[in-house]
Structures are given as C-alpha cells and as structure tokens.
mmCIF file of C-alpha atoms in Angstrom:
data_model
loop_
_atom_site.group_PDB
_atom_site.id
_atom_site.type_symbol
_atom_site.label_atom_id
_atom_site.label_comp_id
_atom_site.label_asym_id
_atom_site.label_seq_id
_atom_site.Cartn_x
_atom_site.Cartn_y
_atom_site.Cartn_z
ATOM 1 C CA MET A 1 -14.935 -0.897 25.256
ATOM 2 C CA ALA A 2 -12.792 -0.056 22.231
ATOM 3 C CA THR A 3 -12.791 3.469 20.829
ATOM 4 C CA PRO A 4 -14.816 3.738 17.564
ATOM 5 C CA LEU A 5 -12.534 3.477 14.532
ATOM 6 C CA ARG A 6 -13.073 5.624 11.465
ATOM 7 C CA ILE A 7 -10.687 3.984 9.033
ATOM 8 C CA ILE A 8 -9.190 5.256 5.790
ATOM 9 C CA VAL A 9 -7.374 2.773 3.541
ATOM 10 C CA PRO A 10 -5.351 4.223 0.643
ATOM 11 C CA VAL A 11 -5.152 1.864 -2.357
ATOM 12 C CA LYS A 12 -3.087 2.114 -5.532
ATOM 13 C CA ARG A 13 -3.444 0.725 -9.048
ATOM 14 C CA VAL A 14 -0.182 -0.951 -10.091
ATOM 15 C CA ILE A 15 1.094 -3.517 -12.567
ATOM 16 C CA ASP A 16 -0.059 -6.937 -11.411
ATOM 17 C CA TYR A 17 2.554 -8.630 -9.249
ATOM 18 C CA ALA A 18 2.619 -11.682 -11.547
ATOM 19 C CA VAL A 19 3.570 -9.603 -14.631
ATOM 20 C CA LYS A 20 7.229 -9.111 -15.541
ATOM 21 C CA PRO A 21 7.690 -5.349 -16.074
ATOM 22 C CA ARG A 22 9.150 -4.113 -19.368
ATOM 23 C CA LEU A 23 10.800 -0.764 -20.066
ATOM 24 C CA ASN A 24 9.368 1.591 -22.666
ATOM 25 C CA SER A 25 11.305 2.353 -25.842
ATOM 26 C CA ALA A 26 12.750 5.574 -24.400
ATOM 27 C CA LYS A 27 14.050 3.724 -21.305
ATOM 28 C CA THR A 28 12.470 6.355 -19.073
ATOM 29 C CA ALA A 29 9.602 4.397 -17.502
ATOM 30 C CA VAL A 30 7.972 1.004 -17.220
ATOM 31 C CA GLU A 31 5.583 0.154 -20.052
ATOM 32 C CA THR A 32 1.953 0.067 -18.835
ATOM 33 C CA ALA A 33 0.001 0.038 -22.120
ATOM 34 C CA GLY A 34 -1.821 -3.259 -22.530
ATOM 35 C CA VAL A 35 -0.443 -4.571 -19.235
ATOM 36 C CA LYS A 36 -2.620 -6.223 -16.581
ATOM 37 C CA MET A 37 -3.150 -3.913 -13.606
ATOM 38 C CA SER A 38 -4.444 -4.691 -10.119
ATOM 39 C CA MET A 39 -4.486 -3.420 -6.547
ATOM 40 C CA ASN A 40 -1.112 -3.073 -4.859
ATOM 41 C CA PRO A 41 -0.699 -6.286 -2.782
ATOM 42 C CA PHE A 42 0.209 -4.393 0.404
ATOM 43 C CA ASP A 43 -3.015 -2.382 0.049
ATOM 44 C CA GLU A 44 -5.005 -5.621 -0.147
ATOM 45 C CA LEU A 45 -3.558 -6.445 3.275
ATOM 46 C CA SER A 46 -4.731 -3.056 4.558
ATOM 47 C CA ILE A 47 -8.298 -3.585 3.339
ATOM 48 C CA GLU A 48 -8.333 -7.081 4.820
ATOM 49 C CA GLU A 49 -7.037 -5.884 8.201
ATOM 50 C CA SER A 50 -9.695 -3.175 8.436
ATOM 51 C CA LEU A 51 -12.367 -5.788 7.714
ATOM 52 C CA ARG A 52 -10.932 -8.137 10.330
ATOM 53 C CA LEU A 53 -10.982 -5.335 12.896
ATOM 54 C CA ARG A 54 -14.656 -4.800 12.099
ATOM 55 C CA ALA A 55 -15.402 -8.522 12.390
ATOM 56 C CA LYS A 56 -13.657 -8.637 15.773
ATOM 57 C CA LEU A 57 -14.872 -5.357 17.275
ATOM 58 C CA GLY A 58 -18.288 -5.074 15.642
ATOM 59 C CA GLN A 59 -19.998 -2.736 13.191
ATOM 60 C CA SER A 60 -20.679 -0.136 15.867
ATOM 61 C CA THR A 61 -16.968 0.137 16.723
ATOM 62 C CA VAL A 62 -15.852 0.179 13.066
ATOM 63 C CA PRO A 63 -18.761 2.023 11.423
ATOM 64 C CA ASP A 64 -16.948 3.243 8.312
ATOM 65 C CA ILE A 65 -14.132 2.039 6.063
ATOM 66 C CA LEU A 66 -13.220 4.492 3.305
ATOM 67 C CA ALA A 67 -10.964 3.419 0.412
ATOM 68 C CA VAL A 68 -9.045 6.273 -1.236
ATOM 69 C CA SER A 69 -7.022 6.212 -4.449
ATOM 70 C CA LEU A 70 -4.986 8.861 -6.272
ATOM 71 C CA GLY A 71 -4.513 8.301 -9.973
ATOM 72 C CA SER A 72 -6.166 8.221 -13.354
ATOM 73 C CA ALA A 73 -9.837 7.479 -13.962
ATOM 74 C CA LYS A 74 -8.906 3.805 -14.353
ATOM 75 C CA SER A 75 -8.119 3.707 -10.618
ATOM 76 C CA ALA A 76 -11.878 3.464 -10.133
ATOM 77 C CA ASP A 77 -11.532 -0.250 -10.932
ATOM 78 C CA THR A 78 -9.165 -0.641 -7.979
ATOM 79 C CA LEU A 79 -11.626 1.157 -5.711
ATOM 80 C CA ARG A 80 -14.424 -1.137 -6.846
ATOM 81 C CA THR A 81 -12.236 -4.103 -5.925
ATOM 82 C CA ALA A 82 -11.808 -2.568 -2.460
ATOM 83 C CA MET A 83 -15.583 -2.181 -2.109
ATOM 84 C CA ALA A 84 -16.144 -5.726 -3.368
ATOM 85 C CA MET A 85 -13.825 -6.912 -0.597
ATOM 86 C CA GLY A 86 -15.882 -4.992 1.976
ATOM 87 C CA ALA A 87 -14.987 -1.279 2.069
ATOM 88 C CA ASP A 88 -18.067 0.910 2.628
ATOM 89 C CA ARG A 89 -17.177 3.910 0.489
ATOM 90 C CA ALA A 90 -14.642 5.011 -2.108
ATOM 91 C CA LEU A 91 -12.993 8.309 -3.025
ATOM 92 C CA LEU A 92 -10.994 8.843 -6.221
ATOM 93 C CA ILE A 93 -8.666 11.837 -6.469
ATOM 94 C CA GLU A 94 -8.111 12.025 -10.220
ATOM 95 C CA GLU A 95 -4.692 12.947 -11.565
ATOM 96 C CA ASP A 96 -3.302 11.701 -14.870
ATOM 97 C CA SER A 97 0.337 12.589 -14.240
ATOM 98 C CA GLU A 98 2.635 10.688 -11.912
ATOM 99 C CA ILE A 99 2.206 11.632 -8.245
ATOM 100 C CA GLU A 100 5.157 11.557 -5.883
ATOM 101 C CA PRO A 101 4.762 10.251 -2.300
ATOM 102 C CA LEU A 102 4.877 13.682 -0.643
ATOM 103 C CA VAL A 103 1.919 14.947 -2.696
ATOM 104 C CA VAL A 104 0.046 11.696 -1.996
ATOM 105 C CA ALA A 105 0.663 12.136 1.737
ATOM 106 C CA LYS A 106 -0.490 15.761 1.651
ATOM 107 C CA ALA A 107 -3.688 14.812 -0.200
ATOM 108 C CA LEU A 108 -4.391 11.975 2.216
ATOM 109 C CA GLY A 109 -3.854 14.381 5.104
ATOM 110 C CA LYS A 110 -6.567 16.641 3.681
ATOM 111 C CA VAL A 111 -8.926 13.658 3.316
ATOM 112 C CA VAL A 112 -8.220 12.548 6.896
ATOM 113 C CA GLU A 113 -9.119 15.996 8.210
ATOM 114 C CA LYS A 114 -12.264 16.239 6.075
ATOM 115 C CA GLU A 115 -13.486 12.777 7.062
ATOM 116 C CA ASN A 116 -12.499 13.153 10.746
ATOM 117 C CA CYS A 117 -10.671 9.814 10.522
ATOM 118 C CA ASN A 118 -8.677 8.449 13.465
ATOM 119 C CA LEU A 119 -6.901 5.458 11.861
ATOM 120 C CA VAL A 120 -5.110 5.135 8.524
ATOM 121 C CA ILE A 121 -4.062 1.644 7.456
ATOM 122 C CA VAL A 122 -1.793 1.842 4.415
ATOM 123 C CA GLY A 123 0.515 -0.592 2.648
ATOM 124 C CA LYS A 124 4.157 -0.169 3.655
ATOM 125 C CA GLN A 125 5.087 0.342 -0.025
ATOM 126 C CA SER A 126 3.761 0.043 -3.546
ATOM 127 C CA ILE A 127 5.384 -2.514 -5.807
ATOM 128 C CA ASP A 128 5.904 -0.069 -8.680
ATOM 129 C CA ASP A 129 8.309 2.502 -7.212
ATOM 130 C CA ASP A 130 8.969 0.715 -3.879
ATOM 131 C CA ALA A 131 9.429 4.123 -2.233
ATOM 132 C CA GLY A 132 7.941 3.111 1.122
ATOM 133 C CA GLN A 133 7.453 6.762 2.122
ATOM 134 C CA THR A 134 3.766 7.655 2.057
ATOM 135 C CA GLY A 135 2.745 6.280 5.461
ATOM 136 C CA GLN A 136 5.655 7.902 7.269
ATOM 137 C CA MET A 137 5.157 11.241 5.524
ATOM 138 C CA LEU A 138 1.438 11.183 6.305
ATOM 139 C CA ALA A 139 2.117 10.555 9.997
ATOM 140 C CA GLY A 140 4.577 13.457 10.005
ATOM 141 C CA ILE A 141 2.123 15.816 8.297
ATOM 142 C CA LEU A 142 -0.682 14.906 10.718
ATOM 143 C CA GLY A 143 1.576 14.791 13.771
ATOM 144 C CA TRP A 144 0.267 11.298 14.565
ATOM 145 C CA PRO A 145 2.151 8.312 15.967
ATOM 146 C CA GLN A 146 2.994 5.594 13.465
ATOM 147 C CA ALA A 147 3.611 1.846 13.530
ATOM 148 C CA ILE A 148 5.262 0.614 10.340
ATOM 149 C CA GLN A 149 5.573 -2.875 8.849
ATOM 150 C CA ALA A 150 2.836 -4.307 11.049
ATOM 151 C CA SER A 151 2.533 -8.087 11.317
ATOM 152 C CA LYS A 152 -0.179 -7.995 14.026
ATOM 153 C CA VAL A 153 -2.646 -5.296 15.093
ATOM 154 C CA GLU A 154 -4.644 -5.372 18.317
ATOM 155 C CA VAL A 155 -7.057 -2.654 19.465
ATOM 156 C CA LEU A 156 -7.061 -2.188 23.236
ATOM 157 C CA ASP A 157 -9.352 -0.292 25.612
ATOM 158 C CA GLY A 158 -8.921 3.423 26.101
ATOM 159 C CA GLY A 159 -8.072 4.195 22.486
ATOM 160 C CA TRP A 160 -4.777 2.284 22.536
ATOM 161 C CA VAL A 161 -3.539 0.157 19.640
ATOM 162 C CA GLN A 162 -0.775 -2.433 20.001
ATOM 163 C CA VAL A 163 1.209 -3.402 16.917
ATOM 164 C CA VAL A 164 3.769 -6.136 16.385
ATOM 165 C CA LYS A 165 6.127 -4.902 13.676
ATOM 166 C CA GLU A 166 8.811 -6.539 11.576
ATOM 167 C CA VAL A 167 12.379 -5.418 12.325
ATOM 168 C CA ASP A 168 15.805 -6.734 11.363
ATOM 169 C CA GLY A 169 16.361 -9.978 13.212
ATOM 170 C CA GLY A 170 12.852 -10.395 14.629
ATOM 171 C CA THR A 171 9.825 -8.405 15.785
ATOM 172 C CA GLU A 172 9.155 -5.388 17.980
ATOM 173 C CA THR A 173 5.926 -4.612 19.872
ATOM 174 C CA VAL A 174 4.832 -0.987 20.115
ATOM 175 C CA LYS A 175 1.743 0.708 21.530
ATOM 176 C CA ALA A 176 0.257 4.081 20.660
ATOM 177 C CA LYS A 177 -2.953 5.977 21.228
ATOM 178 C CA LEU A 178 -5.375 6.896 18.476
ATOM 179 C CA PRO A 179 -5.281 8.671 16.097
ATOM 180 C CA MET A 180 -2.427 6.888 14.333
ATOM 181 C CA VAL A 181 -1.027 5.562 11.055
ATOM 182 C CA ILE A 182 -0.253 1.873 10.518
ATOM 183 C CA THR A 183 1.625 0.466 7.513
ATOM 184 C CA THR A 184 1.084 -3.196 6.668
ATOM 185 C CA ASP A 185 3.576 -5.979 6.005
ATOM 186 C CA LEU A 186 3.107 -9.317 4.229
ATOM 187 C CA ARG A 187 2.782 -11.450 7.372
ATOM 188 C CA LEU A 188 -0.165 -9.433 8.711
ATOM 189 C CA ASN A 189 -2.910 -11.504 7.069
ATOM 190 C CA GLU A 190 -4.070 -13.241 3.909
ATOM 191 C CA PRO A 191 -6.485 -11.088 1.872
ATOM 192 C CA ARG A 192 -9.845 -12.565 0.974
ATOM 193 C CA TYR A 193 -11.175 -13.040 -2.535
ATOM 194 C CA ALA A 194 -14.189 -10.924 -3.394
ATOM 195 C CA SER A 195 -17.275 -12.978 -4.166
ATOM 196 C CA LEU A 196 -19.038 -12.609 -7.508
ATOM 197 C CA THR A 197 -22.086 -11.200 -5.715
ATOM 198 C CA ASN A 198 -20.030 -8.508 -3.994
ATOM 199 C CA ILE A 199 -18.211 -7.700 -7.240
ATOM 200 C CA MET A 200 -21.559 -7.074 -8.957
ATOM 201 C CA LYS A 201 -22.774 -4.957 -6.026
ATOM 202 C CA ALA A 202 -19.569 -2.906 -6.072
ATOM 203 C CA LYS A 203 -20.131 -2.054 -9.745
ATOM 204 C CA ARG A 204 -23.328 -0.244 -8.766
ATOM 205 C CA LYS A 205 -21.873 1.660 -5.798
ATOM 206 C CA PRO A 206 -21.072 5.338 -6.354
ATOM 207 C CA ILE A 207 -17.485 6.580 -6.186
ATOM 208 C CA GLU A 208 -16.908 10.118 -4.965
ATOM 209 C CA LYS A 209 -14.517 11.968 -7.276
ATOM 210 C CA LYS A 210 -12.257 14.917 -6.537
ATOM 211 C CA LYS A 211 -9.272 16.649 -8.112
ATOM 212 C CA LEU A 212 -5.969 17.483 -6.466
ATOM 213 C CA SER A 213 -6.852 21.137 -6.986
ATOM 214 C CA ASP A 214 -9.921 20.656 -4.762
ATOM 215 C CA PHE A 215 -7.461 20.211 -1.888
ATOM 216 C CA GLY A 216 -5.261 23.120 -2.954
ATOM 217 C CA LEU A 217 -2.583 20.783 -4.304
ATOM 218 C CA SER A 218 -0.869 20.069 -7.615
ATOM 219 C CA ALA A 219 1.256 17.174 -8.845
ATOM 220 C CA ILE A 220 4.569 19.010 -8.526
ATOM 221 C CA LYS A 221 7.493 16.761 -9.446
ATOM 222 C CA ARG A 222 10.655 17.157 -7.398
ATOM 223 C CA LEU A 223 12.436 14.216 -8.976
ATOM 224 C CA GLU A 224 13.273 13.564 -12.627
ATOM 225 C CA THR A 225 13.942 10.084 -13.975
ATOM 226 C CA LEU A 226 16.825 10.333 -16.400
ATOM 227 C CA LYS A 227 17.096 6.711 -17.451
ATOM 228 C CA LEU A 228 16.061 3.212 -16.470
ATOM 229 C CA ALA A 229 18.042 0.056 -17.199
ATOM 230 C CA GLU A 230 17.244 -3.607 -16.725
ATOM 231 C CA PRO A 231 19.538 -5.559 -14.389
ATOM 232 C CA LYS A 232 22.320 -7.548 -16.006
ATOM 233 C CA PRO A 233 21.427 -11.202 -16.638
ATOM 234 C CA ARG A 234 22.677 -13.507 -13.933
ATOM 235 C CA GLN A 235 25.328 -15.956 -15.026
ATOM 236 C CA GLY A 236 24.813 -19.642 -14.425
ATOM 237 C CA GLY A 237 26.667 -21.424 -11.649
ATOM 238 C CA GLY A 238 29.282 -24.108 -11.974
ATOM 239 C CA LYS A 239 30.124 -27.402 -10.284
ATOM 240 C CA VAL A 240 33.351 -28.616 -8.690
ATOM 241 C CA ASP A 241 34.332 -32.121 -7.630
ATOM 242 C CA SER A 242 35.958 -31.350 -4.289
ATOM 243 C CA VAL A 243 36.706 -28.720 -1.671
ATOM 244 C CA ASP A 244 40.144 -28.226 -3.189
ATOM 245 C CA GLY A 245 38.523 -27.636 -6.554
ATOM 246 C CA LEU A 246 36.196 -25.066 -4.986
ATOM 247 C CA LEU A 247 39.088 -23.214 -3.376
ATOM 248 C CA SER A 248 41.018 -23.194 -6.653
ATOM 249 C CA ARG A 249 38.034 -21.833 -8.544
ATOM 250 C CA LEU A 250 37.415 -19.093 -5.955
ATOM 251 C CA LYS A 251 41.059 -18.052 -6.191
ATOM 252 C CA GLU A 252 40.780 -17.859 -9.981
ATOM 253 C CA LEU A 253 37.806 -15.551 -9.620
ATOM 254 C CA GLY A 254 39.611 -13.412 -7.065
ATOM 255 C CA ALA A 255 37.016 -14.145 -4.414
ATOM 256 C CA ILE A 256 39.624 -15.246 -1.899
#
C-alpha cells in the first residue's frame, strides 16, 4: 500500500504564454498593466499530476492537495483556477513587491513544515523570469531529495517514488523516499480544463491569506535589474542556386 501523500503545489500568476511581452517605458521591467495573466503553464502540470496521483491511488492515499501562491492580491484568481481544476485548499501569501526565488523557497519551506506535507510538486520554472531555482532551493532548505524535470512520476510501496526525468540526450530514472520535491516538465501530462461548474464552485471556496511577515520573512532583493533590452530582429534568409553559390556566400559572410 502506498504511503499517504500530503501534497503542496506552488502556483504563480504570470503573463499568459500566448501574449508577447512588452518592456515598460523605463526599460527596467516587462509591462503588466492591462495584460492578460494566467497560471504559469508548468504549475498547471503540477496541479494535474497531483490530481492524477489521487485518481490512481485513491482519495484515502491523497487526502489533501494544497495550492500555494506568493504574490499580490490578484494571485487569488490563480488559486481559484487551481481549485477549479481540483485542488482542495488554497493559501495566498500576499506580497506586492517582486519576490526572488530564495525568499519563495524559504516561505514554501515554512508552509511545508506547518502543513506537515511530504510531497511538493512544483513547476521546473516560471515563464516570466525563467530562473528555474525555486524547487532546488526548497529541497536544499528542507534537506529533502529532489527529482527535477519530471516526465513521469510513479508512487511505489514503502514510501518510494520513481521519477523519469528529462536530461540532455534522453531520460534518466531516479528513485527516492518521501518526503521529496518534484519539479515538472512539459512532457509529464496534459492539464485538464476546469469545467464551468467547478469554476463557479471555486469562486465560493475560501482562500487562506497570510503575509510574508507571518513566517518571519521579508521580500529582500539581492539582485537589481539595471536595464532590459529586446532581442535584435532576426534578418531574413537568402537563396542560392547551387552548392558552389552557397560556399561563395558563406565565404563572403566569413562563416567559412
């Protein structure tokens, strides 16, 4: 029989993946005013995987799935999406200023201890800063084993979890004992769409709210963004009539 899983899934509110980001006038950050926001796609995978584990192992083995978000009050919308998908509860740690990954990991560590969680399933990165650090930092803070970039998760008897992870040139299979941290990759699953009924139910569910200060933390910034710049436009390609023409053109460009 599988060990009961008490799962925490961190979720983040980001610019929708289909929106082309624009820089603000000061060139110091990405413009978010009036821009469509949604749940980080990798976090959708994490919610979906926790729900699939429950469907496979049963409600008694996965009795609780807690979605946690750190951000402004508007992050409550992201948490309601998580509950509409199937998460049982939601916790919002409100902070209006930008939060760096280390502070996020420390806050999540406090939540893990408070909730007596034994499995954290978190997206391998968020599509806004692409830092890809939170899961690894959280595992280090907790002293837990970690399996990153998971493409398959299987819970075994005796509290063991086997994870197939993406690596350069293929996949690698690792096994660790609970408690542990897993970060999700795109090939893990395909997230479900929340039904209208569940969306309406999620609107009525309470969201627990805390502040960073409640965990003895503050949004200390260790990094300063000096300037952002858009990538240079890509130049169009050209055509040649023969291999000799290609070689001549490459020589002109100094490529060979």
